[in-house]
Coordinates of C-alpha atoms and ligand atoms in Angstrom, one line a residue:
X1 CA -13.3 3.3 25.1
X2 CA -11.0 5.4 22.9
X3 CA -9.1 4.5 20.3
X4 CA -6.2 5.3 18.9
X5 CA -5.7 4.5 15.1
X6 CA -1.6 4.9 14.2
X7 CA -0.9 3.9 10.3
X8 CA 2.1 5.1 7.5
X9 CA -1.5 6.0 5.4
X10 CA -4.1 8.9 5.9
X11 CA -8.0 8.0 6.4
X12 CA -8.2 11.3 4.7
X13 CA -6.8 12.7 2.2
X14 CA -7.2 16.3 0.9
X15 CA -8.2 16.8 -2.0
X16 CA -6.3 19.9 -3.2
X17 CA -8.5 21.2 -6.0
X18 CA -11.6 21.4 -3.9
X19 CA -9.9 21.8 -0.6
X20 CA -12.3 19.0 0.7
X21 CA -11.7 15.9 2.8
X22 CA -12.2 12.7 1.0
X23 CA -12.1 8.8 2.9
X24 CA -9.5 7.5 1.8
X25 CA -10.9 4.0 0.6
X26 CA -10.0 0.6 1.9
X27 CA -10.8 -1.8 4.5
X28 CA -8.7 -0.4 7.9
X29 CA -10.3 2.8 6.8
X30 CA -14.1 1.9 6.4
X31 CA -14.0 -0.9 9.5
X32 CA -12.4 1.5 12.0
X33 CA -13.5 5.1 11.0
X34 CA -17.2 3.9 12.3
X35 CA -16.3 3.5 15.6
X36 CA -13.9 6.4 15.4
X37 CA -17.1 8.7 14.7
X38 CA -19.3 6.9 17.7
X39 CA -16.9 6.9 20.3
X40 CA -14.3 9.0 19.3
X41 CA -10.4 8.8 19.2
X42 CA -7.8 9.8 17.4
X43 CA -6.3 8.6 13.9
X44 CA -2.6 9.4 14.1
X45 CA -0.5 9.2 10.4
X46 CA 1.9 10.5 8.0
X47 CA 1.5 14.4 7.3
X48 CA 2.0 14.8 3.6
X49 CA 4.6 17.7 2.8
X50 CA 3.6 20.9 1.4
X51 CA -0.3 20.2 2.5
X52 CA -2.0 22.5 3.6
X53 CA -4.5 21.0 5.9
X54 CA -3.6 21.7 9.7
X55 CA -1.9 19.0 11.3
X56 CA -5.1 18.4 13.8
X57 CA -8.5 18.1 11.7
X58 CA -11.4 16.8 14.1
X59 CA -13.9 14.8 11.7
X60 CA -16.3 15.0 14.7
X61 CA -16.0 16.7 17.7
X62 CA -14.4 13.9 19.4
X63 CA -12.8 11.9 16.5
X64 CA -9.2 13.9 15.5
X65 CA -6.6 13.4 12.6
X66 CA -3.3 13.9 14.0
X67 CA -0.6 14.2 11.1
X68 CA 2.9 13.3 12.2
X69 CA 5.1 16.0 10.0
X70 CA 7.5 14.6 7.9
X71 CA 10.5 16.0 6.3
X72 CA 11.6 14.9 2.6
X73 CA 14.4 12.9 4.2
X74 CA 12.6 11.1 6.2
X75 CA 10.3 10.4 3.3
X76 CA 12.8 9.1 1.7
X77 CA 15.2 7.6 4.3
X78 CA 12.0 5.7 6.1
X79 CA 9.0 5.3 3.6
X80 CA 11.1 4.7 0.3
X81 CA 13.9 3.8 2.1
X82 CA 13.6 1.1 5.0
X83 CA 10.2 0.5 4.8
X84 CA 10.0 0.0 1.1
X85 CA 13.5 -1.0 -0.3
X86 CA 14.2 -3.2 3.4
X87 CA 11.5 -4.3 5.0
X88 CA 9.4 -4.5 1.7
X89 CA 11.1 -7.0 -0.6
X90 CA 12.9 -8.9 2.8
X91 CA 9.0 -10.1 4.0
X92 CA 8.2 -11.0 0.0
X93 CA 11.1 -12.9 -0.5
X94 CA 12.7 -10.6 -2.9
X95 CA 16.2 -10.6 -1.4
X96 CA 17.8 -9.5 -4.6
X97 CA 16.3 -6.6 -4.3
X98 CA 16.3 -6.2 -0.5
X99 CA 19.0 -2.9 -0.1
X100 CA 20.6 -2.8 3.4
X101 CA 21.4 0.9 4.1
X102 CA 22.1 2.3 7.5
X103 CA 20.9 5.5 6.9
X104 CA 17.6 4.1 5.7
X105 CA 17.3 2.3 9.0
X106 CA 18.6 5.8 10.9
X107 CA 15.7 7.9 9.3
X108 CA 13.0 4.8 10.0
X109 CA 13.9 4.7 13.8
X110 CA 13.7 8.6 14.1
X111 CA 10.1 8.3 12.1
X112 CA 8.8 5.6 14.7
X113 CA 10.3 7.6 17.3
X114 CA 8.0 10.7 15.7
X115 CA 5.1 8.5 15.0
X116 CA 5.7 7.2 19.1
X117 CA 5.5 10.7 20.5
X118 CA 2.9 12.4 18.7
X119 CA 0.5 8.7 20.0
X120 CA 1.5 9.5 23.8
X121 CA 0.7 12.8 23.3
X122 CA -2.9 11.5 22.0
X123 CA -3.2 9.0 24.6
X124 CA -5.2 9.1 27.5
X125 CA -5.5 6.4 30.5
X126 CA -8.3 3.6 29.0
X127 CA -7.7 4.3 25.8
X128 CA -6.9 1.5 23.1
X129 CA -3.8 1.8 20.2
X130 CA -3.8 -0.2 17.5
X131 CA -0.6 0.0 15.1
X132 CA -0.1 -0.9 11.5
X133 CA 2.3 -2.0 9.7
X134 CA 5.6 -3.2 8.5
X135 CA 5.7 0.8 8.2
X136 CA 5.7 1.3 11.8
X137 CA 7.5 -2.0 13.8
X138 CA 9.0 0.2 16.8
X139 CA 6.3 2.4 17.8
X140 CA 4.9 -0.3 20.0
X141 CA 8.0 -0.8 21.6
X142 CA 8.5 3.1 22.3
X143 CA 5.0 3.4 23.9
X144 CA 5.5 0.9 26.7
X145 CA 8.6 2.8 27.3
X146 CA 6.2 5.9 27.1
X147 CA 4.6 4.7 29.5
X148 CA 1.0 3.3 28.3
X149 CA -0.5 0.9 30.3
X150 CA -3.6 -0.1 27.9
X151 CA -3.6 -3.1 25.4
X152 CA -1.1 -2.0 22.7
X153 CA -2.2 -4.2 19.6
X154 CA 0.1 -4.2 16.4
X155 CA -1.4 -5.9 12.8
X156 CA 1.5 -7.0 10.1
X157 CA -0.5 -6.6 7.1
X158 CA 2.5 -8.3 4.6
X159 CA 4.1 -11.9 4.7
X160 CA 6.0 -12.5 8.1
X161 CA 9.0 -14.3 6.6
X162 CA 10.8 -16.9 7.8
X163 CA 13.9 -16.7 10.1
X164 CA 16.3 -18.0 7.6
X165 CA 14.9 -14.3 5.6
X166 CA 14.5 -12.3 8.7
X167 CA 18.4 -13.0 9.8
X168 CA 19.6 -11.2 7.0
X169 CA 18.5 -8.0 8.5
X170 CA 21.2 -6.3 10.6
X171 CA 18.5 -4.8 12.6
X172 CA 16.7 -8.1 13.2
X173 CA 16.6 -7.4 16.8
X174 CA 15.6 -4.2 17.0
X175 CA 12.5 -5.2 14.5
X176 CA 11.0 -8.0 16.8
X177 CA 11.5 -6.1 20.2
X178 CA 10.0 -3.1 18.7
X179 CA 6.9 -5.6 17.9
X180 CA 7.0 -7.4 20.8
X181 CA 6.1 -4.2 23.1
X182 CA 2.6 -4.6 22.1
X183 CA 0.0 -7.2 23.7
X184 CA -1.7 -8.8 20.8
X185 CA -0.1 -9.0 17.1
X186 CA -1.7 -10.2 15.0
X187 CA -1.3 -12.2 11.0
X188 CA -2.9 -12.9 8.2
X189 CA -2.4 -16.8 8.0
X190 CA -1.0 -18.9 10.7
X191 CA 2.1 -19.6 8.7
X192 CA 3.2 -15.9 9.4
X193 CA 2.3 -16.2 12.8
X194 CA 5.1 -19.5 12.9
X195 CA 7.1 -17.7 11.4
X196 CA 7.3 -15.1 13.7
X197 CA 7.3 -17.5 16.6
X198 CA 10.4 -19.0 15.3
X199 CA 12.5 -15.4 14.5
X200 CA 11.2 -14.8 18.0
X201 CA 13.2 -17.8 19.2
X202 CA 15.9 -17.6 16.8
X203 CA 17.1 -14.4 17.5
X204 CA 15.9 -13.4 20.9
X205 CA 15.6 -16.7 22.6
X206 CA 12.1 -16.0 23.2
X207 CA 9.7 -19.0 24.1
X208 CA 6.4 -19.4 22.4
X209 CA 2.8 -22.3 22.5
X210 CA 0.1 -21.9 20.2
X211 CA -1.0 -18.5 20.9
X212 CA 2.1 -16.2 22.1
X213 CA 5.1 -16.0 22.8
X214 CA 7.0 -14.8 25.9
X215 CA 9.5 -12.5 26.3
X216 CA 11.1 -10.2 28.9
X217 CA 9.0 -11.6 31.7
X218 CA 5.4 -10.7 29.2
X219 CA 2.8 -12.8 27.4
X220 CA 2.2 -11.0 24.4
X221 CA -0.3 -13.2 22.3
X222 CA 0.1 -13.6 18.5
X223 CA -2.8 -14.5 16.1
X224 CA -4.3 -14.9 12.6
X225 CA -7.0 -12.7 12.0
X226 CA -7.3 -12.4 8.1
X227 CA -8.7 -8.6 7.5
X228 CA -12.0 -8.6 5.6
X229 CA -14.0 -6.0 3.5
X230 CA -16.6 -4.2 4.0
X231 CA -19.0 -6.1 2.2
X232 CA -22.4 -4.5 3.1
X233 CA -20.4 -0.9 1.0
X234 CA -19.7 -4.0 -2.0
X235 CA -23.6 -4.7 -2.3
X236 CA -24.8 -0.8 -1.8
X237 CA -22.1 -0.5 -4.7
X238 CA -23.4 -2.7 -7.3
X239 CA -26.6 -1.6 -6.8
X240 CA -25.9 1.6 -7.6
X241 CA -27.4 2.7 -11.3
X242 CA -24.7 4.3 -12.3
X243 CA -22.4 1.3 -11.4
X244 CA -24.6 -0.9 -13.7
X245 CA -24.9 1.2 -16.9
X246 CA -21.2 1.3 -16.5
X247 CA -21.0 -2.4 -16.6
X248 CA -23.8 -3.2 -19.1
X249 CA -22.4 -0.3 -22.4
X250 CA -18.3 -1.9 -21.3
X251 CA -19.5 -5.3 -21.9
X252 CA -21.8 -4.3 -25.0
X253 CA -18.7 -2.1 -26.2
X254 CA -16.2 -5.0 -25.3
X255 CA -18.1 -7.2 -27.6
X256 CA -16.6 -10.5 -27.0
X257 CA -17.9 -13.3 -25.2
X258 CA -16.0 -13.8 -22.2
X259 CA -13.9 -10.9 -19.9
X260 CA -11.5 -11.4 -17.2
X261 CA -10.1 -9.1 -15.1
X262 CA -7.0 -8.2 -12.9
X263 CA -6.4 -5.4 -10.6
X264 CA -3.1 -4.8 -8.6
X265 CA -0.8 -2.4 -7.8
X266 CA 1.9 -2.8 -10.3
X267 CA 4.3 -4.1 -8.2
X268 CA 7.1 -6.7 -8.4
X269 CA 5.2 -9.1 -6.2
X270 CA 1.9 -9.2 -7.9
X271 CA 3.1 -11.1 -10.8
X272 CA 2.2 -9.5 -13.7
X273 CA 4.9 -10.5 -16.4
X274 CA 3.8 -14.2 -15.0
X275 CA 0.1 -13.5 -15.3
X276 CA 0.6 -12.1 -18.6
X277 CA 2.6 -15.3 -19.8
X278 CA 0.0 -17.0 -18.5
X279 CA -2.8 -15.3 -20.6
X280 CA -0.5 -15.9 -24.0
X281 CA 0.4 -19.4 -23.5
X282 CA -4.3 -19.9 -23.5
X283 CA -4.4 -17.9 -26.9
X284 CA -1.2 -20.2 -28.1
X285 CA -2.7 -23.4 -26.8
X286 CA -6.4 -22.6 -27.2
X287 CA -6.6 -20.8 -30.7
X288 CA -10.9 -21.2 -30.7
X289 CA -10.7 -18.4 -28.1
X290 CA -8.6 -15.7 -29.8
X291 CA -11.5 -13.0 -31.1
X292 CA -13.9 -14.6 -27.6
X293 CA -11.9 -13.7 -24.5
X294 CA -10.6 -10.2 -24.0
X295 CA -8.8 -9.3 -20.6
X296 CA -8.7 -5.8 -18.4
X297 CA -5.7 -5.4 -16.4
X298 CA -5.8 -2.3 -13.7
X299 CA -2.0 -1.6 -12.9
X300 CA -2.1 1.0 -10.4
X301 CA 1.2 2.9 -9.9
X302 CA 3.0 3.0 -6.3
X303 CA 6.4 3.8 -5.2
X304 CA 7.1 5.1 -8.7
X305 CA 10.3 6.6 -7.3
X306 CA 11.7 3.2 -6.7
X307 CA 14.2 1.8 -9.5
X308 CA 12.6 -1.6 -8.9
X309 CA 9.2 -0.1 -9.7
X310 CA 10.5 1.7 -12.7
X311 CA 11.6 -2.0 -13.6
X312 CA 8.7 -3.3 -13.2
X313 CA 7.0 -1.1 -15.3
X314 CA 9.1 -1.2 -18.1
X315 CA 8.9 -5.0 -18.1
X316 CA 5.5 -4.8 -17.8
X317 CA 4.5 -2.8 -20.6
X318 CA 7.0 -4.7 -22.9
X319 CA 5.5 -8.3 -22.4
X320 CA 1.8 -6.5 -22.8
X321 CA 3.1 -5.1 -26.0
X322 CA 4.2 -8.5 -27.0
X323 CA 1.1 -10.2 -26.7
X324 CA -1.0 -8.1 -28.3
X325 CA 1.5 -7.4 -31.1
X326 CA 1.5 -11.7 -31.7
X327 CA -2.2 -12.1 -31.4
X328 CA -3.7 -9.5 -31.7
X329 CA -6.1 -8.5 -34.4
X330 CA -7.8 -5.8 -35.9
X331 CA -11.5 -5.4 -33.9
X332 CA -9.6 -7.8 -31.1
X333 CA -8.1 -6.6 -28.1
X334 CA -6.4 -9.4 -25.9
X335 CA -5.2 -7.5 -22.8
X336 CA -6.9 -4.3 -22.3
X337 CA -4.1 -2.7 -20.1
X338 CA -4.1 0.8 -18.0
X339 CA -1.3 1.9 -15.8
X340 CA -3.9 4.5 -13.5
X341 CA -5.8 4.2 -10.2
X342 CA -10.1 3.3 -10.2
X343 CA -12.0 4.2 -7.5
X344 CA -14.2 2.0 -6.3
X345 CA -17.3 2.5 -7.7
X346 CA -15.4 1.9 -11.3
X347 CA -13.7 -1.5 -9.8
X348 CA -17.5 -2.5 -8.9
X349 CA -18.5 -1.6 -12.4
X350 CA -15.7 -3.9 -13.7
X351 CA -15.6 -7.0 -11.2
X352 CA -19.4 -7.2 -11.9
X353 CA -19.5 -7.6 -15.8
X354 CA -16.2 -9.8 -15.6
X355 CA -16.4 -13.7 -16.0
X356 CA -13.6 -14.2 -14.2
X357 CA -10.8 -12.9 -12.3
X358 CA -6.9 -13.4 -12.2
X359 CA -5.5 -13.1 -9.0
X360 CA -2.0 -14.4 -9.1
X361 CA 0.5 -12.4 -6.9
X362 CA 3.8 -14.3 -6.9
X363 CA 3.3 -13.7 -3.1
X364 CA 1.2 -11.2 -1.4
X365 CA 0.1 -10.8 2.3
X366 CA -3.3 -11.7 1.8
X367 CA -5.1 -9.6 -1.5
X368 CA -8.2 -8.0 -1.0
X369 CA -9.0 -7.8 -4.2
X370 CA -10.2 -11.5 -4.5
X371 CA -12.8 -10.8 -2.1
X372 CA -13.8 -7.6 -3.8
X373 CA -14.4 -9.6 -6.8
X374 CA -16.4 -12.4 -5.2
X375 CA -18.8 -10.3 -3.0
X376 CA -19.8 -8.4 -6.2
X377 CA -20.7 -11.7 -7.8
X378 CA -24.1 -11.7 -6.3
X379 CA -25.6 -14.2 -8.8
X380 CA -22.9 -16.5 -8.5
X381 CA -21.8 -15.7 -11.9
X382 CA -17.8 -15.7 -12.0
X383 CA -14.7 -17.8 -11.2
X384 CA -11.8 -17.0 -9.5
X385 CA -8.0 -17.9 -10.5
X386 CA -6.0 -17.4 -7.2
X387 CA -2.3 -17.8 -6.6
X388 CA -1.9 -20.3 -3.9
X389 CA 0.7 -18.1 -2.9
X390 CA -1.6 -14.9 -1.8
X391 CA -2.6 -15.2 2.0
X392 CA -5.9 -15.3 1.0
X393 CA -5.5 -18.8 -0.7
X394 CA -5.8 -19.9 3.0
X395 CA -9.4 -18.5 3.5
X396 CA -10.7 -18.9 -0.1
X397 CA -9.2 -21.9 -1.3
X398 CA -12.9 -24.1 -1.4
X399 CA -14.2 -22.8 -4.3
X400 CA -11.1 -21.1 -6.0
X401 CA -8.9 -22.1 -9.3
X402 CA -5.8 -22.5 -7.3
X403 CA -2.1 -22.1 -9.5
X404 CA 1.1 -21.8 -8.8
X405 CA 1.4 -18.3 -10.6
X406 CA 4.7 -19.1 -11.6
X407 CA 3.6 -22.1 -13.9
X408 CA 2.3 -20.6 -16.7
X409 CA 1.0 -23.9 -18.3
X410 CA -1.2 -24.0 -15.0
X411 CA -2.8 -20.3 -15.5
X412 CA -3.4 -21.0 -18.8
X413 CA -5.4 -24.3 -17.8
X414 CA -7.4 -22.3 -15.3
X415 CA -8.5 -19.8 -17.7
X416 CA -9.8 -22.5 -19.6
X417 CA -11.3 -24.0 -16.8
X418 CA -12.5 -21.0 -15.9
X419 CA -14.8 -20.3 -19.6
X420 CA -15.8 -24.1 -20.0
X421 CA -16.8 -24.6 -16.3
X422 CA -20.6 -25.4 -16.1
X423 CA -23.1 -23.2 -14.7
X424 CA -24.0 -25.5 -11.6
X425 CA -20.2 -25.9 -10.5
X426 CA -19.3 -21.7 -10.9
X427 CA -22.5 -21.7 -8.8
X428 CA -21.7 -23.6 -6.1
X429 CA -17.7 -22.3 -6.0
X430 CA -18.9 -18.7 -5.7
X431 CA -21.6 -19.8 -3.3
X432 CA -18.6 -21.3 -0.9
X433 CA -16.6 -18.1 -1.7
X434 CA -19.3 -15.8 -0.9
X435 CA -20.5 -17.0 2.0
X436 CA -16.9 -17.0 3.3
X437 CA -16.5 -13.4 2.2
X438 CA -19.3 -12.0 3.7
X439 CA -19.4 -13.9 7.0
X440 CA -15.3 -13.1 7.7
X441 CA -15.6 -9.5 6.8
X442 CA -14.3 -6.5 8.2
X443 CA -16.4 -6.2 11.5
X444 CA -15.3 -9.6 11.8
X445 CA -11.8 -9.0 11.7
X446 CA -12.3 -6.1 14.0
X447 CA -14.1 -8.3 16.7
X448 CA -12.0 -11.2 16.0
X449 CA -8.9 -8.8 17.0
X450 CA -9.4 -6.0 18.9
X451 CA -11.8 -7.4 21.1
X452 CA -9.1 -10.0 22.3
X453 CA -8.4 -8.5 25.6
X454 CA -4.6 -9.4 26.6
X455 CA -4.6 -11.8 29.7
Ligands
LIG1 C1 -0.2 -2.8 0.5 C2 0.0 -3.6 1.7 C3 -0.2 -2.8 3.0 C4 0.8 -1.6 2.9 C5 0.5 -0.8 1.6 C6 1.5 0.3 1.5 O1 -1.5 -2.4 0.3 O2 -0.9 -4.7 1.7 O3 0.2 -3.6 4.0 O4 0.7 -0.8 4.0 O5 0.7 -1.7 0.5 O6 1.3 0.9 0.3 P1 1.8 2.4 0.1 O7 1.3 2.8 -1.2 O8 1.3 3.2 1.2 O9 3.3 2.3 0.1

């Protein structure tokens, strides 16, 4: 069976300097590029401007990258545009900062339509096409009308929102049939899954039971499948020497007795001026800690061309400024903060050594990074703080510190929870976690999906 991979993101990007391929890192990439290599397909995404790599590249002789071309206007009209200052903020909530442009929508319907033609173009009878993404709603659509006949599966990889969210969008129809033309889509929890149900109803007069819905005359079945992580790459990781010394000279450098970590993309939905409240309201309420408990925040930068990003920021840096400025201390950090991007092997340095982790999005699709943390806890030798309002809170709430991330008396608690928590009760919460992690992982996910033949 062939299949056809269609995401907004590369599985490679070049890395100029070197002119070499690199794997781009992350869960859709190391699940499907496997099976990509054994039975060959094609990977179909965005073709960055100016690069210089052609817009075929076989990784194997049967496994091709096909780069859609786009222009700077489309760039901007469809990925910063509709994709990330509509469809973005409208699925988190953010309606305030939701923009409703028609040009944005213009430029995202001629993308899909781009993204569309260069698949059928890939596509062979008995082949399989899986789309991704909030980035890419219509391209499902367009292929039936392409004409392919095999399973056409779709995965929403943000919060579905609700219908009373969803009817603010002036293309609401044009958003759910464009879904609707594949076979299987498929969630991260069941409550986006309802939710889609319902705009399916709502604004298309759709009927739906448990598992689908039907439209137009079709079954096309809807599910939650939460993606998991590669967990075997995890283990190899923090086994890896390098990865340890790392760990072992931070920690000794660090010298303090407890570390937490955070690692998000410094965006408006991961709560980080909340987090950060969070962390000062401990050091106000529990003064024996200030000198003991230092904390590393990753912030990695994304759609810096966005205002709302460039807000973000700003607020960001100020409240992290204020904190240390009130307590810290000379020989005392409180929030180690950097505003970069860690590859992997670097994160497994830094979950490893941490005590805990702080993983409160305000909402978030599902967060991967709570499971990064946990499988690298192979000693059972952590705690996690997780926002109940993360997707993941559904899968890993046995054995998480769960807070509503926008009660900062409540992180504060769990921090403190987190440090005095005895060493038979962390061990039995990460046990639950663990196991979890490592049994729904990425092959998991894959099977749980893909396999799901339409009936
Ligand atoms: C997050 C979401 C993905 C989304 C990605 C886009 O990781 O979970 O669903 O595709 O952001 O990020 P980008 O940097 O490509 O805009």
């Amino acid at each position: 069976m062939k299949l056809i991979v269609v995401s907004n993101r590369e599985p490679y990007r070049l890395e100029s300097s070197r002119g070499k391929l690199e794997k781009t890192v992350g869960g859709l990439v190391s699940a499907l590029e496997p099976i990509l290599r054994k039975e060959g397909g094609v990977w179909v995404c965005w073709g960055r401007q100016g690069q210089k790599t052609p817009l075929e590249t076989y990784i194997t002789r049967d496994f091709v990258i096909k780069q859609v071309p786009l222009t700077s206007r489309d760039v901007s009209e469809y990925y910063y545009g509709f994709s990330n200052e509509t469809l973005w903020p409208l699925c988190h909530m953010f309606i305030n900062r939701t923009h409703f442009d028609n040009r944005y929508w213009l430029g995202y319907r001629r993308v899909n339509r781009k993204f569309a033609r260069a698949v059928a173009e890939a596509y062979t009878p008995g082949s399989k096409v899986l789309v991704n993404d909030y980035q890419l709603a219509l391209v499902p659509k367009l292929l039936k009308e392409k004409g392919v006949k095999d399973p056409i599966y779709m995965f929403w990889h943000i919060p579905f929102p609700p219908y009373f969210m969803l009817r603010f969008l002036p293309q609401r129809r044009e958003i759910l049939e464009g879904m609707l033309g594949a076979d299987v889509i498929g969630f991260h929890t069941q409550h986006y899954v309802q939710n889609f149900q319902e705009c399916a109803r709502e604004i298309l007069g759709a009927f739906y039971d448990d598992s689908a819905v039907y439209w137009n005359g079709r079954k096309i079945k809807v599910k939650a499948v939460p993606v998991g992580i590669d967990t075997d790459r995890w283990e190899r990781l923090i086994r890896e020497p390098k990865v340890i010394k790392y760990a072992r000279n931070l920690r000794k450098k660090l010298s303090v007795e407890y570390v937490g970590i955070g690692v998000d993309r410094l965006d408006y939905t991961k709560g980080l001026e909340e987090k950060f409240r969070g962390i000062g309201r401990f050091f106000e309420k529990y003064p024996s800690f200030r000198g003991k408990v230092s904390f590393i925040q990753i912030a990695a930068p994304t759609r810096t061309k966005l205002e709302d990003y460039m807000d973000i920021k700003r607020k960001t840096d100020e409240i992290v400024g204020m904190i240390e400025g009130k307590f810290g201390e000379p020989g005392w950090v409180p929030i180690y903060y950097y505003y970069k991007n860690y590859g992997d092997e670097r994160l497994a340095s830094l979950y490893s050594m941490a005590d805990f982790a702080l993983v409160t999005p305000v909402i978030d699709g599902l967060n991967l990074v709570s499971k990064e943390y946990v499988v690298t806890k192979k000693d059972y030798d952590g705690a996690l703080v997780l926002s109940e309002f993360a997707g993941v809170s559904m899968q890993l709430r046995e054995g998480s510190l769960i807070v509503n991330p926008f009660d900062e008396e409540a992180i504060a608690e769990s921090i403190y929870m987190a440090l005095k928590m005895g060493k038979r009760e962390k061990r039995e919460r990460m046990k639950a976690l663990r196991d979890k992690v490592v049994k729904e992982d990425v092959h998991w996910w894959l099977r749980n999906f893909l396999e799901d033949v339409p009936a």
